[in-house]
Amino acid sequence: MTPAIKTAFEFRPLTEYSLKDRLFIRLAGFGLYLVLNAIGKTLRYELKDEQTLDEIFADFDSPILCCYHDRLFTGAYYLRGRGLIVLTSSSKDGELSARAAQRLGFGMVRGSSSRGGQDALIELAALMREGSPVFLTVDGPRGPRHKAKPGAPMLARMTEKAML
């Protein structure tokens, strides 16, 4: 694992936050992980495609896996522990969810369509060139629901990687 990829899987320092916010992010992030893990263990998945996830990872070099925001929880639990890099907001809420996701085995890049999106795409592209697959939500968190934004296709064009 390259140093850049390794950094994506490490918790980010919380020095920019107040003591109260740091405690909240740490405790709520861990609590969210516990809830996600507990609920996730009750899920059952049925694959309708002939190609399994393991075959996708074998057939495609650093793919971009996509889902809608309303399927993020089940998709994230299913894809946990596979070394995927995800994009999350650089806000306090984003940091909280990042810590829960990192405990599930995801790496993080910070940015959003409204703040730091272009820099985040460049960072994601660099990590993909080093061999990391990516997991993105294609519709924005503010909507409209199930309407894909241009970020994932732009990343696919930048890296010449498959978007699935």
Short mmCIF file of N, CA and C in Angstrom, two decimals:
data_model
loop_
_atom_site.label_atom_id
_atom_site.label_comp_id
_atom_site.label_asym_id
_atom_site.label_seq_id
_atom_site.Cartn_x
_atom_site.Cartn_y
_atom_site.Cartn_z
N MET A 1 0.85 -1.17 0.00
CA MET A 1 0.00 0.00 0.00
C MET A 1 0.90 1.24 0.00
N THR A 2 0.64 2.12 -0.93
CA THR A 2 1.46 3.33 -1.04
C THR A 2 1.12 4.29 0.12
N PRO A 3 2.04 5.22 0.42
CA PRO A 3 1.75 6.17 1.52
C PRO A 3 0.47 6.98 1.30
N ALA A 4 0.17 7.38 0.07
CA ALA A 4 -1.05 8.15 -0.20
C ALA A 4 -2.29 7.32 0.08
N ILE A 5 -2.28 6.07 -0.33
CA ILE A 5 -3.43 5.19 -0.08
C ILE A 5 -3.56 4.94 1.42
N LYS A 6 -2.44 4.68 2.09
CA LYS A 6 -2.46 4.43 3.53
C LYS A 6 -3.06 5.62 4.28
N THR A 7 -2.72 6.83 3.87
CA THR A 7 -3.24 8.04 4.52
C THR A 7 -4.76 8.12 4.40
N ALA A 8 -5.32 7.66 3.29
CA ALA A 8 -6.77 7.71 3.10
C ALA A 8 -7.51 6.84 4.11
N PHE A 9 -6.83 5.83 4.64
CA PHE A 9 -7.47 4.91 5.58
C PHE A 9 -7.23 5.29 7.04
N GLU A 10 -6.48 6.35 7.27
CA GLU A 10 -6.21 6.80 8.63
C GLU A 10 -7.20 7.88 9.04
N PHE A 11 -7.52 7.91 10.34
CA PHE A 11 -8.39 8.97 10.84
C PHE A 11 -7.69 10.31 10.68
N ARG A 12 -8.43 11.30 10.27
CA ARG A 12 -7.89 12.64 10.11
C ARG A 12 -7.81 13.31 11.49
N PRO A 13 -6.75 14.08 11.75
CA PRO A 13 -6.68 14.81 13.04
C PRO A 13 -7.85 15.78 13.17
N LEU A 14 -8.33 15.94 14.36
CA LEU A 14 -9.49 16.80 14.61
C LEU A 14 -9.11 18.13 15.23
N THR A 15 -7.92 18.60 14.97
CA THR A 15 -7.40 19.82 15.60
C THR A 15 -8.21 21.06 15.25
N GLU A 16 -8.92 21.07 14.13
CA GLU A 16 -9.70 22.24 13.73
C GLU A 16 -11.01 22.37 14.50
N TYR A 17 -11.35 21.35 15.27
CA TYR A 17 -12.61 21.34 16.01
C TYR A 17 -12.39 21.66 17.49
N SER A 18 -13.44 22.14 18.14
CA SER A 18 -13.38 22.39 19.58
C SER A 18 -13.33 21.05 20.31
N LEU A 19 -12.97 21.09 21.58
CA LEU A 19 -12.92 19.87 22.38
C LEU A 19 -14.28 19.17 22.38
N LYS A 20 -15.35 19.94 22.53
CA LYS A 20 -16.70 19.38 22.52
C LYS A 20 -16.99 18.67 21.19
N ASP A 21 -16.65 19.31 20.08
CA ASP A 21 -16.87 18.70 18.76
C ASP A 21 -15.99 17.47 18.56
N ARG A 22 -14.75 17.52 19.03
CA ARG A 22 -13.86 16.35 18.90
C ARG A 22 -14.44 15.14 19.63
N LEU A 23 -14.92 15.38 20.85
CA LEU A 23 -15.53 14.28 21.62
C LEU A 23 -16.78 13.76 20.91
N PHE A 24 -17.61 14.69 20.43
CA PHE A 24 -18.83 14.29 19.74
C PHE A 24 -18.51 13.46 18.50
N ILE A 25 -17.56 13.91 17.68
CA ILE A 25 -17.21 13.20 16.45
C ILE A 25 -16.69 11.80 16.77
N ARG A 26 -15.83 11.70 17.76
CA ARG A 26 -15.28 10.38 18.12
C ARG A 26 -16.34 9.44 18.65
N LEU A 27 -17.16 9.92 19.59
CA LEU A 27 -18.18 9.06 20.19
C LEU A 27 -19.30 8.73 19.22
N ALA A 28 -19.82 9.74 18.53
CA ALA A 28 -20.92 9.51 17.59
C ALA A 28 -20.45 8.68 16.39
N GLY A 29 -19.22 8.90 15.95
CA GLY A 29 -18.68 8.10 14.84
C GLY A 29 -18.59 6.63 15.22
N PHE A 30 -18.11 6.36 16.44
CA PHE A 30 -18.04 4.97 16.90
C PHE A 30 -19.43 4.39 17.10
N GLY A 31 -20.35 5.20 17.66
CA GLY A 31 -21.73 4.73 17.84
C GLY A 31 -22.40 4.43 16.51
N LEU A 32 -22.19 5.29 15.52
CA LEU A 32 -22.75 5.06 14.19
C LEU A 32 -22.20 3.77 13.60
N TYR A 33 -20.91 3.53 13.76
CA TYR A 33 -20.31 2.28 13.28
C TYR A 33 -20.98 1.08 13.94
N LEU A 34 -21.19 1.14 15.25
CA LEU A 34 -21.82 0.01 15.96
C LEU A 34 -23.23 -0.25 15.44
N VAL A 35 -23.99 0.82 15.21
CA VAL A 35 -25.36 0.68 14.69
C VAL A 35 -25.34 0.12 13.27
N LEU A 36 -24.48 0.68 12.41
CA LEU A 36 -24.38 0.19 11.04
C LEU A 36 -23.99 -1.28 11.00
N ASN A 37 -23.05 -1.64 11.83
CA ASN A 37 -22.59 -3.03 11.87
C ASN A 37 -23.68 -3.96 12.37
N ALA A 38 -24.38 -3.55 13.41
CA ALA A 38 -25.46 -4.39 13.97
C ALA A 38 -26.59 -4.58 12.96
N ILE A 39 -27.04 -3.49 12.33
CA ILE A 39 -28.10 -3.61 11.34
C ILE A 39 -27.61 -4.35 10.10
N GLY A 40 -26.39 -4.06 9.69
CA GLY A 40 -25.82 -4.72 8.51
C GLY A 40 -25.78 -6.23 8.62
N LYS A 41 -25.55 -6.72 9.81
CA LYS A 41 -25.50 -8.18 10.02
C LYS A 41 -26.85 -8.85 9.80
N THR A 42 -27.92 -8.08 9.79
CA THR A 42 -29.25 -8.65 9.57
C THR A 42 -29.64 -8.66 8.08
N LEU A 43 -28.83 -8.00 7.24
CA LEU A 43 -29.17 -7.89 5.81
C LEU A 43 -28.84 -9.17 5.06
N ARG A 44 -29.64 -9.45 4.05
CA ARG A 44 -29.38 -10.55 3.12
C ARG A 44 -29.37 -9.95 1.73
N TYR A 45 -28.42 -10.38 0.92
CA TYR A 45 -28.26 -9.82 -0.43
C TYR A 45 -28.55 -10.89 -1.46
N GLU A 46 -29.18 -10.47 -2.55
CA GLU A 46 -29.46 -11.36 -3.66
C GLU A 46 -28.86 -10.71 -4.92
N LEU A 47 -27.90 -11.39 -5.53
CA LEU A 47 -27.26 -10.87 -6.72
C LEU A 47 -28.04 -11.31 -7.95
N LYS A 48 -28.40 -10.36 -8.80
CA LYS A 48 -29.16 -10.67 -10.00
C LYS A 48 -28.29 -10.75 -11.24
N ASP A 49 -27.09 -10.22 -11.15
CA ASP A 49 -26.16 -10.26 -12.28
C ASP A 49 -25.36 -11.54 -12.20
N GLU A 50 -24.92 -12.02 -13.34
CA GLU A 50 -24.12 -13.24 -13.36
C GLU A 50 -22.73 -13.01 -12.79
N GLN A 51 -22.23 -11.79 -12.89
CA GLN A 51 -20.88 -11.50 -12.46
C GLN A 51 -20.88 -11.12 -10.98
N THR A 52 -20.10 -11.84 -10.17
CA THR A 52 -20.03 -11.54 -8.75
C THR A 52 -19.08 -10.38 -8.51
N LEU A 53 -19.13 -9.86 -7.32
CA LEU A 53 -18.26 -8.75 -6.96
C LEU A 53 -16.79 -9.14 -7.06
N ASP A 54 -16.46 -10.34 -6.66
CA ASP A 54 -15.06 -10.79 -6.78
C ASP A 54 -14.62 -10.83 -8.24
N GLU A 55 -15.51 -11.25 -9.12
CA GLU A 55 -15.18 -11.26 -10.56
C GLU A 55 -15.00 -9.85 -11.10
N ILE A 56 -15.81 -8.92 -10.61
CA ILE A 56 -15.68 -7.52 -11.05
C ILE A 56 -14.31 -6.99 -10.66
N PHE A 57 -13.89 -7.25 -9.43
CA PHE A 57 -12.58 -6.78 -8.99
C PHE A 57 -11.45 -7.48 -9.75
N ALA A 58 -11.66 -8.72 -10.17
CA ALA A 58 -10.65 -9.42 -10.95
C ALA A 58 -10.61 -8.93 -12.39
N ASP A 59 -11.78 -8.58 -12.96
CA ASP A 59 -11.87 -8.18 -14.37
C ASP A 59 -11.53 -6.72 -14.62
N PHE A 60 -11.76 -5.86 -13.64
CA PHE A 60 -11.57 -4.42 -13.84
C PHE A 60 -10.50 -3.90 -12.90
N ASP A 61 -9.57 -3.13 -13.45
CA ASP A 61 -8.51 -2.53 -12.67
C ASP A 61 -9.04 -1.23 -12.05
N SER A 62 -9.08 -1.15 -10.74
CA SER A 62 -9.53 0.04 -10.01
C SER A 62 -10.86 0.57 -10.53
N PRO A 63 -11.93 -0.21 -10.43
CA PRO A 63 -13.23 0.27 -10.94
C PRO A 63 -13.82 1.37 -10.06
N ILE A 64 -14.77 2.09 -10.64
CA ILE A 64 -15.55 3.09 -9.91
C ILE A 64 -16.93 2.46 -9.69
N LEU A 65 -17.21 2.04 -8.47
CA LEU A 65 -18.51 1.45 -8.15
C LEU A 65 -19.44 2.57 -7.72
N CYS A 66 -20.66 2.55 -8.24
CA CYS A 66 -21.60 3.65 -8.01
C CYS A 66 -22.91 3.16 -7.42
N CYS A 67 -23.54 4.04 -6.65
CA CYS A 67 -24.89 3.77 -6.15
C CYS A 67 -25.59 5.10 -5.91
N TYR A 68 -26.87 5.05 -5.63
CA TYR A 68 -27.63 6.24 -5.26
C TYR A 68 -27.53 6.44 -3.75
N HIS A 69 -27.75 7.67 -3.31
CA HIS A 69 -27.66 7.98 -1.88
C HIS A 69 -28.59 7.12 -1.03
N ASP A 70 -29.78 6.82 -1.53
CA ASP A 70 -30.72 6.05 -0.71
C ASP A 70 -30.36 4.56 -0.64
N ARG A 71 -29.31 4.17 -1.33
CA ARG A 71 -28.82 2.79 -1.25
C ARG A 71 -27.41 2.72 -0.67
N LEU A 72 -26.96 3.85 -0.15
CA LEU A 72 -25.60 3.95 0.36
C LEU A 72 -25.34 3.00 1.53
N PHE A 73 -26.28 2.95 2.47
CA PHE A 73 -26.06 2.12 3.66
C PHE A 73 -25.87 0.65 3.29
N THR A 74 -26.81 0.10 2.51
CA THR A 74 -26.72 -1.32 2.18
C THR A 74 -25.52 -1.59 1.27
N GLY A 75 -25.26 -0.67 0.35
CA GLY A 75 -24.09 -0.83 -0.53
C GLY A 75 -22.79 -0.77 0.24
N ALA A 76 -22.70 0.17 1.17
CA ALA A 76 -21.47 0.31 1.96
C ALA A 76 -21.24 -0.93 2.83
N TYR A 77 -22.30 -1.44 3.42
CA TYR A 77 -22.11 -2.62 4.26
C TYR A 77 -21.68 -3.82 3.41
N TYR A 78 -22.29 -3.96 2.24
CA TYR A 78 -21.94 -5.07 1.35
C TYR A 78 -20.48 -4.96 0.87
N LEU A 79 -20.02 -3.74 0.63
CA LEU A 79 -18.68 -3.53 0.07
C LEU A 79 -17.61 -3.32 1.14
N ARG A 80 -17.96 -3.43 2.41
CA ARG A 80 -17.01 -3.17 3.49
C ARG A 80 -15.77 -4.07 3.39
N GLY A 81 -14.66 -3.54 3.86
CA GLY A 81 -13.43 -4.33 3.95
C GLY A 81 -12.76 -4.64 2.63
N ARG A 82 -13.11 -3.97 1.56
CA ARG A 82 -12.53 -4.26 0.25
C ARG A 82 -11.53 -3.19 -0.21
N GLY A 83 -11.18 -2.27 0.67
CA GLY A 83 -10.19 -1.27 0.34
C GLY A 83 -10.66 -0.19 -0.61
N LEU A 84 -11.96 0.06 -0.64
CA LEU A 84 -12.51 1.10 -1.51
C LEU A 84 -12.30 2.49 -0.91
N ILE A 85 -12.10 3.45 -1.77
CA ILE A 85 -12.00 4.84 -1.36
C ILE A 85 -13.34 5.52 -1.65
N VAL A 86 -13.83 6.29 -0.70
CA VAL A 86 -15.09 7.01 -0.89
C VAL A 86 -14.87 8.51 -0.70
N LEU A 87 -15.79 9.28 -1.23
CA LEU A 87 -15.78 10.72 -1.12
C LEU A 87 -16.77 11.13 -0.04
N THR A 88 -16.32 11.97 0.88
CA THR A 88 -17.21 12.46 1.92
C THR A 88 -17.01 13.96 2.10
N SER A 89 -17.99 14.59 2.66
CA SER A 89 -17.94 16.02 2.90
C SER A 89 -16.84 16.34 3.91
N SER A 90 -16.29 17.54 3.82
CA SER A 90 -15.28 17.96 4.78
C SER A 90 -15.92 18.66 5.99
N SER A 91 -17.23 18.53 6.14
CA SER A 91 -17.94 19.12 7.28
C SER A 91 -17.82 18.23 8.52
N LYS A 92 -18.36 18.72 9.62
CA LYS A 92 -18.36 17.94 10.86
C LYS A 92 -19.16 16.65 10.68
N ASP A 93 -20.32 16.74 10.03
CA ASP A 93 -21.12 15.54 9.76
C ASP A 93 -20.36 14.56 8.87
N GLY A 94 -19.65 15.10 7.88
CA GLY A 94 -18.84 14.26 7.00
C GLY A 94 -17.75 13.55 7.76
N GLU A 95 -17.14 14.23 8.71
CA GLU A 95 -16.07 13.61 9.53
C GLU A 95 -16.63 12.50 10.39
N LEU A 96 -17.81 12.72 10.93
CA LEU A 96 -18.46 11.70 11.75
C LEU A 96 -18.74 10.44 10.92
N SER A 97 -19.34 10.62 9.75
CA SER A 97 -19.64 9.46 8.90
C SER A 97 -18.35 8.84 8.36
N ALA A 98 -17.33 9.65 8.12
CA ALA A 98 -16.04 9.12 7.65
C ALA A 98 -15.45 8.16 8.68
N ARG A 99 -15.53 8.52 9.94
CA ARG A 99 -14.96 7.66 10.98
C ARG A 99 -15.70 6.33 11.07
N ALA A 100 -17.02 6.36 10.91
CA ALA A 100 -17.78 5.10 10.91
C ALA A 100 -17.39 4.27 9.69
N ALA A 101 -17.31 4.90 8.53
CA ALA A 101 -16.97 4.19 7.30
C ALA A 101 -15.54 3.64 7.34
N GLN A 102 -14.62 4.40 7.92
CA GLN A 102 -13.24 3.91 8.01
C GLN A 102 -13.17 2.66 8.89
N ARG A 103 -14.00 2.60 9.90
CA ARG A 103 -14.04 1.38 10.73
C ARG A 103 -14.58 0.19 9.94
N LEU A 104 -15.36 0.47 8.90
CA LEU A 104 -15.85 -0.61 8.02
C LEU A 104 -14.85 -0.96 6.93
N GLY A 105 -13.72 -0.26 6.89
CA GLY A 105 -12.66 -0.60 5.94
C GLY A 105 -12.60 0.28 4.70
N PHE A 106 -13.18 1.46 4.74
CA PHE A 106 -13.13 2.39 3.60
C PHE A 106 -12.07 3.45 3.83
N GLY A 107 -11.46 3.89 2.75
CA GLY A 107 -10.58 5.04 2.79
C GLY A 107 -11.38 6.27 2.44
N MET A 108 -10.89 7.45 2.82
CA MET A 108 -11.65 8.69 2.65
C MET A 108 -10.89 9.74 1.86
N VAL A 109 -11.64 10.43 1.02
CA VAL A 109 -11.19 11.66 0.38
C VAL A 109 -12.26 12.69 0.70
N ARG A 110 -11.84 13.88 1.14
CA ARG A 110 -12.80 14.92 1.52
C ARG A 110 -13.05 15.89 0.37
N GLY A 111 -14.32 16.25 0.21
CA GLY A 111 -14.73 17.20 -0.80
C GLY A 111 -16.19 16.99 -1.12
N SER A 112 -16.78 17.93 -1.86
CA SER A 112 -18.17 17.80 -2.26
C SER A 112 -18.40 18.65 -3.49
N SER A 113 -19.59 18.56 -4.04
CA SER A 113 -19.89 19.33 -5.24
C SER A 113 -19.87 20.83 -4.95
N SER A 114 -20.11 21.22 -3.70
CA SER A 114 -20.13 22.64 -3.38
C SER A 114 -18.81 23.15 -2.79
N ARG A 115 -18.00 22.24 -2.22
CA ARG A 115 -16.73 22.67 -1.62
C ARG A 115 -15.64 21.65 -1.89
N GLY A 116 -14.63 22.04 -2.65
CA GLY A 116 -13.47 21.19 -2.86
C GLY A 116 -13.68 20.00 -3.77
N GLY A 117 -14.71 20.03 -4.59
CA GLY A 117 -15.03 18.90 -5.45
C GLY A 117 -13.97 18.62 -6.50
N GLN A 118 -13.46 19.66 -7.12
CA GLN A 118 -12.45 19.47 -8.16
C GLN A 118 -11.17 18.89 -7.58
N ASP A 119 -10.73 19.41 -6.44
CA ASP A 119 -9.53 18.87 -5.78
C ASP A 119 -9.74 17.42 -5.36
N ALA A 120 -10.95 17.11 -4.89
CA ALA A 120 -11.27 15.75 -4.47
C ALA A 120 -11.21 14.79 -5.66
N LEU A 121 -11.73 15.22 -6.81
CA LEU A 121 -11.67 14.37 -8.01
C LEU A 121 -10.23 14.11 -8.42
N ILE A 122 -9.39 15.12 -8.33
CA ILE A 122 -7.97 14.95 -8.67
C ILE A 122 -7.32 13.98 -7.71
N GLU A 123 -7.64 14.09 -6.41
CA GLU A 123 -7.09 13.17 -5.42
C GLU A 123 -7.59 11.74 -5.64
N LEU A 124 -8.88 11.59 -5.94
CA LEU A 124 -9.43 10.26 -6.23
C LEU A 124 -8.73 9.65 -7.45
N ALA A 125 -8.54 10.45 -8.50
CA ALA A 125 -7.88 9.96 -9.72
C ALA A 125 -6.46 9.49 -9.40
N ALA A 126 -5.74 10.24 -8.57
CA ALA A 126 -4.37 9.86 -8.20
C ALA A 126 -4.37 8.53 -7.43
N LEU A 127 -5.32 8.37 -6.51
CA LEU A 127 -5.40 7.12 -5.75
C LEU A 127 -5.78 5.95 -6.65
N MET A 128 -6.64 6.19 -7.63
CA MET A 128 -7.01 5.13 -8.57
C MET A 128 -5.81 4.71 -9.42
N ARG A 129 -4.99 5.67 -9.80
CA ARG A 129 -3.79 5.32 -10.59
C ARG A 129 -2.82 4.48 -9.77
N GLU A 130 -2.91 4.59 -8.45
CA GLU A 130 -2.07 3.78 -7.57
C GLU A 130 -2.71 2.43 -7.25
N GLY A 131 -3.92 2.18 -7.80
CA GLY A 131 -4.54 0.88 -7.66
C GLY A 131 -5.77 0.80 -6.76
N SER A 132 -6.24 1.91 -6.25
CA SER A 132 -7.41 1.86 -5.36
C SER A 132 -8.72 1.94 -6.14
N PRO A 133 -9.65 1.04 -5.86
CA PRO A 133 -10.99 1.17 -6.42
C PRO A 133 -11.76 2.23 -5.63
N VAL A 134 -12.81 2.77 -6.23
CA VAL A 134 -13.57 3.87 -5.64
C VAL A 134 -15.04 3.49 -5.56
N PHE A 135 -15.71 3.98 -4.52
CA PHE A 135 -17.15 3.78 -4.34
C PHE A 135 -17.78 5.17 -4.17
N LEU A 136 -18.67 5.55 -5.10
CA LEU A 136 -19.26 6.88 -5.09
C LEU A 136 -20.78 6.82 -5.16
N THR A 137 -21.41 7.82 -4.58
CA THR A 137 -22.83 8.03 -4.81
C THR A 137 -22.92 8.98 -6.01
N VAL A 138 -23.77 8.66 -6.96
CA VAL A 138 -23.83 9.45 -8.19
C VAL A 138 -24.83 10.60 -8.13
N ASP A 139 -25.82 10.50 -7.25
CA ASP A 139 -26.74 11.62 -7.09
C ASP A 139 -26.29 12.43 -5.88
N GLY A 140 -26.43 13.72 -5.95
CA GLY A 140 -25.99 14.57 -4.85
C GLY A 140 -26.84 14.41 -3.62
N PRO A 141 -26.29 14.69 -2.45
CA PRO A 141 -27.07 14.54 -1.21
C PRO A 141 -28.24 15.52 -1.12
N ARG A 142 -28.16 16.60 -1.88
CA ARG A 142 -29.24 17.59 -1.88
C ARG A 142 -30.25 17.34 -3.00
N GLY A 143 -30.02 16.30 -3.78
CA GLY A 143 -30.97 15.98 -4.84
C GLY A 143 -30.61 16.63 -6.15
N PRO A 144 -31.43 16.45 -7.14
CA PRO A 144 -32.65 15.65 -7.09
C PRO A 144 -32.34 14.14 -7.00
N ARG A 145 -33.26 13.45 -6.37
CA ARG A 145 -33.10 12.02 -6.11
C ARG A 145 -32.96 11.25 -7.43
N HIS A 146 -31.99 10.35 -7.45
CA HIS A 146 -31.72 9.45 -8.58
C HIS A 146 -31.36 10.18 -9.87
N LYS A 147 -30.90 11.39 -9.77
CA LYS A 147 -30.40 12.12 -10.94
C LYS A 147 -28.88 12.24 -10.78
N ALA A 148 -28.17 11.55 -11.65
CA ALA A 148 -26.71 11.50 -11.53
C ALA A 148 -26.08 12.85 -11.81
N LYS A 149 -25.07 13.16 -11.02
CA LYS A 149 -24.27 14.38 -11.19
C LYS A 149 -23.05 14.01 -12.05
N PRO A 150 -22.31 14.99 -12.54
CA PRO A 150 -21.21 14.70 -13.47
C PRO A 150 -19.93 14.16 -12.85
N GLY A 151 -19.82 14.10 -11.53
CA GLY A 151 -18.56 13.73 -10.89
C GLY A 151 -18.02 12.35 -11.26
N ALA A 152 -18.84 11.31 -11.14
CA ALA A 152 -18.38 9.95 -11.43
C ALA A 152 -17.98 9.79 -12.90
N PRO A 153 -18.78 10.26 -13.86
CA PRO A 153 -18.34 10.17 -15.25
C PRO A 153 -17.06 10.96 -15.53
N MET A 154 -16.90 12.10 -14.87
CA MET A 154 -15.67 12.88 -15.04
C MET A 154 -14.47 12.09 -14.54
N LEU A 155 -14.64 11.43 -13.39
CA LEU A 155 -13.57 10.62 -12.83
C LEU A 155 -13.23 9.45 -13.76
N ALA A 156 -14.26 8.83 -14.33
CA ALA A 156 -14.04 7.72 -15.27
C ALA A 156 -13.26 8.19 -16.50
N ARG A 157 -13.60 9.37 -17.01
CA ARG A 157 -12.88 9.92 -18.16
C ARG A 157 -11.44 10.27 -17.79
N MET A 158 -11.24 10.86 -16.62
CA MET A 158 -9.90 11.26 -16.18
C MET A 158 -8.98 10.07 -16.03
N THR A 159 -9.52 8.95 -15.54
CA THR A 159 -8.68 7.78 -15.21
C THR A 159 -8.75 6.67 -16.25
N GLU A 160 -9.73 6.78 -17.17
CA GLU A 160 -9.98 5.72 -18.16
C GLU A 160 -10.26 4.38 -17.47
N LYS A 161 -11.02 4.46 -16.38
CA LYS A 161 -11.41 3.27 -15.62
C LYS A 161 -12.91 3.03 -15.80
N ALA A 162 -13.32 1.80 -15.54
CA ALA A 162 -14.73 1.42 -15.69
C ALA A 162 -15.57 1.99 -14.57
N MET A 163 -16.75 2.46 -14.91
CA MET A 163 -17.72 2.94 -13.94
C MET A 163 -18.87 1.94 -13.92
N LEU A 164 -19.07 1.29 -12.79
CA LEU A 164 -20.07 0.23 -12.68
C LEU A 164 -21.12 0.58 -11.65
#
